[in-house]
Amino acid sequence: MADSAIDVTALFGFARQDCGPQRLGGFGFGTFQSEDARGFYAAIREPYLLNRSARKSGLTSNEGDAAVAAASLSSVVLTLDMKPGPLRTALDHGGKVLDMTPFERSGLSLADYIVRYHEDG
């Protein structure tokens, strides 16, 4: 990640007392959640996030997709997974989710494919 200049961020919150995965960042690391992201999570909480069991990764089903989908409200997200769920919901509600399934057969460069998506989308 250091070679790719990727910044890791987390929403501000406090550490859990148990040994489960930490989903929030504390002082000096966490950022505040936008109103749009908060509204998005409220919309997907019941159908996609509540009452899901943890997987081997420690995340629950759809938890990773929900975080990526929320990021699509302010950034372009590339995906090969357009099944019903958080990413599809984000796309249907204005998120910048780009289905990469047709990319290879399009013959376009990635930059041109993204530009075309923004023109068509």
Coordinates of N, CA, C and O in Angstrom, one line a residue, residues 7-113:
D7 N -4.1 5.6 1.1 CA -4.3 6.0 2.5 C -5.4 5.1 3.1 O -6.4 4.9 2.5
V8 N -5.1 4.6 4.3 CA -6.1 3.9 5.1 C -6.8 4.8 6.0 O -6.2 5.7 6.6
T9 N -8.1 4.8 5.9 CA -8.9 5.6 6.8 C -9.9 4.8 7.6 O -10.2 3.6 7.2
A10 N -10.5 5.3 8.6 CA -11.5 4.7 9.4 C -12.4 5.7 9.9 O -12.0 6.9 10.1
L11 N -13.6 5.3 10.2 CA -14.6 6.3 10.9 C -14.2 6.4 12.3 O -13.7 5.5 12.9
F12 N -14.4 7.6 12.9 CA -14.0 7.9 14.2 C -15.0 7.1 15.2 O -16.2 7.0 14.9
G13 N -14.4 6.5 16.2 CA -15.2 5.8 17.2 C -14.2 5.2 18.2 O -13.0 5.5 18.2
F14 N -14.8 4.4 19.1 CA -14.0 3.9 20.2 C -13.8 2.4 20.1 O -14.6 1.7 19.5
A15 N -12.7 1.9 20.6 CA -12.3 0.5 20.5 C -13.3 -0.4 21.2 O -13.9 0.0 22.2
R16 N -13.4 -1.6 20.7 CA -14.3 -2.6 21.3 C -13.5 -3.2 22.5 O -12.3 -3.3 22.5
Q17 N -14.3 -3.7 23.4 CA -13.7 -4.3 24.6 C -13.3 -5.8 24.3 O -12.4 -6.3 24.9
D18 N -14.0 -6.4 23.4 CA -13.7 -7.8 23.1 C -12.6 -7.9 22.1 O -12.0 -6.9 21.7
C19 N -12.2 -9.1 21.6 CA -11.1 -9.3 20.7 C -11.5 -9.2 19.3 O -10.7 -9.6 18.4
G20 N -12.7 -8.9 19.0 CA -13.2 -8.8 17.6 C -12.4 -7.8 16.8 O -11.7 -6.9 17.3
P21 N -12.7 -7.8 15.5 CA -12.0 -6.8 14.6 C -12.4 -5.4 15.0 O -13.6 -5.1 15.3
Q22 N -11.5 -4.5 14.9 CA -11.7 -3.1 15.2 C -12.3 -2.4 13.9 O -11.6 -2.4 12.9
R23 N -13.4 -1.9 14.0 CA -14.1 -1.3 12.8 C -14.0 0.2 12.8 O -14.4 0.9 11.9
L24 N -13.5 0.8 13.9 CA -13.5 2.3 14.0 C -12.1 2.7 14.4 O -11.3 2.0 15.0
G25 N -11.7 3.9 14.0 CA -10.4 4.5 14.4 C -10.6 5.5 15.5 O -11.6 6.2 15.6
G26 N -9.6 5.6 16.3 CA -9.6 6.5 17.4 C -9.0 7.9 17.1 O -8.9 8.3 16.0
F27 N -8.7 8.6 18.2 CA -8.1 9.9 18.1 C -6.9 9.9 17.2 O -6.0 9.1 17.3
G28 N -6.8 10.9 16.3 CA -5.6 11.0 15.4 C -5.6 10.1 14.2 O -4.8 10.2 13.3
F29 N -6.7 9.3 14.0 CA -6.7 8.4 12.9 C -8.1 8.4 12.2 O -8.2 8.4 11.0
G30 N -9.2 8.4 13.0 CA -10.5 8.3 12.5 C -11.0 9.6 11.8 O -10.6 10.7 12.2
T31 N -11.9 9.5 10.9 CA -12.5 10.6 10.2 C -14.0 10.5 10.5 O -14.5 9.5 11.0
F32 N -14.7 11.6 10.3 CA -16.2 11.6 10.6 C -16.9 11.1 9.3 O -16.5 11.3 8.2
Q33 N -18.0 10.4 9.5 CA -18.8 9.9 8.4 C -19.7 11.0 7.9 O -20.3 11.8 8.6
S34 N -19.8 11.1 6.5 CA -20.6 12.1 5.9 C -22.1 11.8 6.1 O -22.5 10.7 6.4
E35 N -22.9 12.8 5.9 CA -24.3 12.7 6.0 C -24.8 11.7 5.0 O -25.7 10.8 5.2
D36 N -24.3 11.7 3.7 CA -24.7 10.8 2.7 C -24.4 9.4 3.1 O -25.2 8.5 2.9
A37 N -23.2 9.1 3.6 CA -22.8 7.8 4.0 C -23.6 7.3 5.1 O -24.1 6.1 5.1
R38 N -23.9 8.2 6.1 CA -24.8 7.8 7.2 C -26.2 7.4 6.7 O -26.7 6.4 7.1
G39 N -26.7 8.1 5.8 CA -28.0 7.8 5.2 C -28.0 6.5 4.4 O -28.9 5.7 4.5
F40 N -26.9 6.3 3.7 CA -26.8 5.1 2.9 C -26.7 3.9 3.8 O -27.5 2.9 3.6
Y41 N -25.9 3.9 4.9 CA -25.9 2.8 5.8 C -27.2 2.6 6.5 O -27.6 1.4 6.7
A42 N -28.0 3.6 6.8 CA -29.3 3.5 7.4 C -30.2 2.7 6.4 O -31.0 1.9 6.8
A43 N -30.1 3.0 5.1 CA -30.9 2.4 4.1 C -30.6 0.9 3.9 O -31.5 0.1 3.6
I44 N -29.3 0.5 4.0 CA -29.0 -0.9 3.8 C -28.8 -1.7 5.0 O -28.7 -2.9 4.9
R45 N -28.9 -1.1 6.2 CA -28.7 -1.8 7.4 C -29.6 -3.1 7.6 O -29.1 -4.2 7.7
E46 N -30.9 -2.9 7.5 CA -31.8 -4.0 7.7 C -31.7 -5.1 6.6 O -31.5 -6.2 6.9
P47 N -31.7 -4.7 5.3 CA -31.7 -5.7 4.3 C -30.4 -6.5 4.1 O -30.4 -7.6 3.7
Y48 N -29.3 -5.8 4.4 CA -28.0 -6.4 4.1 C -27.0 -6.5 5.2 O -26.0 -7.2 5.0
L49 N -27.2 -5.9 6.4 CA -26.2 -5.9 7.4 C -26.6 -6.6 8.7 O -25.8 -7.2 9.4
L50 N -27.8 -6.4 9.1 CA -28.3 -7.0 10.4 C -28.4 -8.5 10.4 O -28.7 -9.1 9.4
N51 N -28.0 -9.1 11.5 CA -28.2 -10.5 11.8 C -27.4 -11.4 10.8 O -27.9 -12.4 10.3
R52 N -26.2 -10.9 10.5 CA -25.3 -11.7 9.6 C -24.2 -12.3 10.4 O -23.7 -11.6 11.3
S53 N -23.9 -13.5 10.2 CA -22.8 -14.2 10.9 C -21.4 -13.8 10.4 O -21.3 -13.5 9.2
A54 N -20.5 -13.9 11.3 CA -19.1 -13.5 10.9 C -18.5 -14.6 10.0 O -18.8 -15.8 10.2
R55 N -17.7 -14.2 9.1 CA -16.9 -15.1 8.2 C -15.5 -15.3 8.8 O -15.2 -14.7 9.8
K56 N -14.7 -16.1 8.1 CA -13.3 -16.4 8.6 C -12.5 -15.1 8.7 O -11.7 -15.0 9.6
S57 N -12.8 -14.1 7.9 CA -12.1 -12.8 7.9 C -12.5 -12.0 9.2 O -11.8 -11.0 9.5
G58 N -13.5 -12.4 9.9 CA -14.0 -11.6 11.0 C -15.1 -10.6 10.6 O -15.7 -10.0 11.5
L59 N -15.2 -10.3 9.3 CA -16.3 -9.5 8.8 C -17.6 -10.3 8.6 O -17.5 -11.5 8.3
T60 N -18.7 -9.6 8.7 CA -19.9 -10.2 8.4 C -20.2 -10.2 6.9 O -19.6 -9.4 6.2
S61 N -21.2 -11.0 6.5 CA -21.6 -11.0 5.1 C -22.0 -9.6 4.7 O -22.8 -8.9 5.4
N62 N -21.6 -9.1 3.6 CA -21.9 -7.8 3.0 C -21.2 -6.6 3.7 O -21.3 -5.5 3.2
E63 N -20.5 -6.8 4.8 CA -19.8 -5.7 5.5 C -18.8 -5.0 4.6 O -18.7 -3.8 4.6
G64 N -17.9 -5.8 3.9 CA -16.9 -5.2 3.1 C -17.6 -4.5 1.9 O -17.2 -3.3 1.5
D65 N -18.6 -5.1 1.3 CA -19.3 -4.5 0.2 C -19.9 -3.2 0.6 O -20.0 -2.2 -0.2
A66 N -20.5 -3.1 1.8 CA -21.1 -1.9 2.3 C -20.2 -0.8 2.4 O -20.5 0.4 2.0
A67 N -19.0 -1.0 2.9 CA -17.9 0.0 3.0 C -17.5 0.5 1.7 O -17.4 1.7 1.5
V68 N -17.3 -0.4 0.7 CA -16.9 0.0 -0.6 C -18.1 0.8 -1.3 O -17.9 1.8 -1.9
A69 N -19.3 0.3 -1.1 CA -20.5 1.0 -1.7 C -20.6 2.4 -1.1 O -20.9 3.3 -1.9
A70 N -20.4 2.6 0.2 CA -20.5 3.9 0.8 C -19.4 4.8 0.2 O -19.6 6.0 -0.1
A71 N -18.2 4.3 -0.1 CA -17.2 5.0 -0.8 C -17.6 5.5 -2.2 O -17.1 6.5 -2.6
S72 N -18.5 4.8 -2.8 CA -18.9 5.1 -4.2 C -19.7 6.4 -4.2 O -19.9 7.0 -5.3
L73 N -20.1 6.9 -3.1 CA -20.8 8.2 -3.0 C -19.9 9.3 -3.3 O -20.3 10.4 -3.7
S74 N -18.5 9.1 -3.1 CA -17.6 10.2 -3.4 C -16.4 9.8 -4.3 O -15.6 10.6 -4.7
S75 N -16.3 8.5 -4.6 CA -15.2 8.0 -5.5 C -15.8 7.0 -6.4 O -16.8 6.3 -6.2
V76 N -15.1 6.7 -7.5 CA -15.5 5.7 -8.5 C -15.0 4.3 -7.9 O -13.9 4.2 -7.5
V77 N -15.9 3.4 -7.9 CA -15.7 2.0 -7.5 C -15.8 1.1 -8.7 O -16.8 1.1 -9.4
L78 N -14.7 0.3 -8.9 CA -14.7 -0.7 -10.0 C -15.1 -2.0 -9.4 O -14.5 -2.4 -8.4
T79 N -16.0 -2.8 -10.1 CA -16.4 -4.1 -9.5 C -16.8 -5.0 -10.6 O -17.2 -4.6 -11.7
L80 N -16.6 -6.3 -10.3 CA -17.1 -7.4 -11.2 C -18.3 -8.1 -10.6 O -18.8 -9.1 -11.0
D81 N -18.8 -7.5 -9.5 CA -19.8 -8.1 -8.7 C -21.1 -7.2 -8.6 O -21.2 -6.4 -7.7
M82 N -22.0 -7.4 -9.5 CA -23.2 -6.6 -9.5 C -24.4 -7.3 -9.1 O -25.5 -6.9 -9.5
K83 N -24.3 -8.3 -8.2 CA -25.4 -9.0 -7.7 C -26.2 -8.1 -6.8 O -25.6 -7.1 -6.3
P84 N -27.4 -8.4 -6.5 CA -28.2 -7.6 -5.5 C -27.4 -7.5 -4.2 O -26.9 -8.5 -3.7
G85 N -27.3 -6.3 -3.7 CA -26.6 -6.1 -2.4 C -26.2 -4.6 -2.3 O -26.7 -3.7 -3.0
P86 N -25.3 -4.3 -1.4 CA -24.9 -2.9 -1.2 C -24.4 -2.2 -2.4 O -24.7 -1.0 -2.6
L87 N -23.5 -2.8 -3.2 CA -23.0 -2.2 -4.4 C -24.1 -1.8 -5.4 O -24.2 -0.8 -6.0
R88 N -25.0 -2.8 -5.7 CA -26.1 -2.5 -6.6 C -27.0 -1.4 -6.0 O -27.5 -0.5 -6.8
T89 N -27.3 -1.4 -4.7 CA -28.1 -0.4 -4.1 C -27.4 1.0 -4.3 O -28.1 2.0 -4.6
A90 N -26.1 1.0 -4.1 CA -25.4 2.3 -4.2 C -25.5 2.8 -5.7 O -25.8 4.0 -5.9
L91 N -25.3 1.9 -6.6 CA -25.4 2.3 -8.0 C -26.8 2.8 -8.3 O -27.0 3.8 -9.0
D92 N -27.9 2.1 -7.8 CA -29.2 2.5 -8.1 C -29.6 3.9 -7.4 O -30.6 4.5 -7.8
H93 N -28.8 4.3 -6.5 CA -29.1 5.6 -5.8 C -28.0 6.6 -6.0 O -27.7 7.4 -5.1
G94 N -27.3 6.6 -7.1 CA -26.4 7.6 -7.5 C -24.9 7.4 -7.2 O -24.1 8.3 -7.4
G95 N -24.6 6.2 -6.6 CA -23.2 5.9 -6.4 C -22.4 5.7 -7.7 O -23.0 5.4 -8.7
K96 N -21.2 6.0 -7.6 CA -20.3 5.9 -8.8 C -19.7 4.5 -8.8 O -18.5 4.3 -8.5
V97 N -20.6 3.5 -9.2 CA -20.1 2.1 -9.2 C -20.1 1.7 -10.7 O -21.0 1.8 -11.4
L98 N -18.9 1.2 -11.1 CA -18.7 0.9 -12.5 C -18.5 -0.6 -12.7 O -17.6 -1.2 -12.1
D99 N -19.5 -1.2 -13.4 CA -19.5 -2.7 -13.7 C -18.4 -2.9 -14.7 O -18.4 -2.5 -15.8
M100 N -17.4 -3.7 -14.3 CA -16.2 -3.9 -15.1 C -16.4 -5.2 -16.0 O -15.5 -5.5 -16.8
T101 N -17.5 -5.9 -15.9 CA -17.8 -7.1 -16.6 C -17.6 -6.9 -18.1 O -16.9 -7.6 -18.8
P102 N -18.2 -5.8 -18.7 CA -18.0 -5.6 -20.2 C -16.6 -4.9 -20.6 O -16.4 -4.7 -21.7
F103 N -15.8 -4.6 -19.6 CA -14.6 -3.9 -19.9 C -13.7 -4.6 -20.9 O -13.2 -4.0 -21.9
E104 N -13.4 -5.9 -20.7 CA -12.4 -6.6 -21.5 C -12.9 -6.6 -23.0 O -12.1 -6.4 -23.9
R105 N -14.1 -6.9 -23.2 CA -14.6 -7.0 -24.6 C -14.9 -5.6 -25.2 O -15.1 -5.5 -26.4
S106 N -14.8 -4.5 -24.4 CA -15.0 -3.2 -24.9 C -13.9 -2.7 -25.9 O -14.1 -1.8 -26.7
G107 N -12.7 -3.2 -25.6 CA -11.5 -2.8 -26.4 C -11.0 -1.4 -26.0 O -10.1 -0.9 -26.7
L108 N -11.6 -0.8 -25.0 CA -11.1 0.5 -24.5 C -10.0 0.4 -23.5 O -9.9 -0.6 -22.8
S109 N -9.3 1.5 -23.4 CA -8.3 1.6 -22.2 C -9.2 1.8 -21.0 O -10.3 2.2 -21.0
L110 N -8.6 1.5 -19.8 CA -9.3 1.7 -18.6 C -9.8 3.2 -18.5 O -10.9 3.4 -18.1
A111 N -8.9 4.1 -18.8 CA -9.2 5.5 -18.7 C -10.4 5.9 -19.6 O -11.4 6.5 -19.2
D112 N -10.4 5.4 -20.8 CA -11.5 5.6 -21.8 C -12.8 5.0 -21.3 O -13.9 5.5 -21.5
Y113 N -12.7 3.8 -20.8 CA -13.9 3.1 -20.3 C -14.5 3.9 -19.1 O -15.7 4.0 -19.1

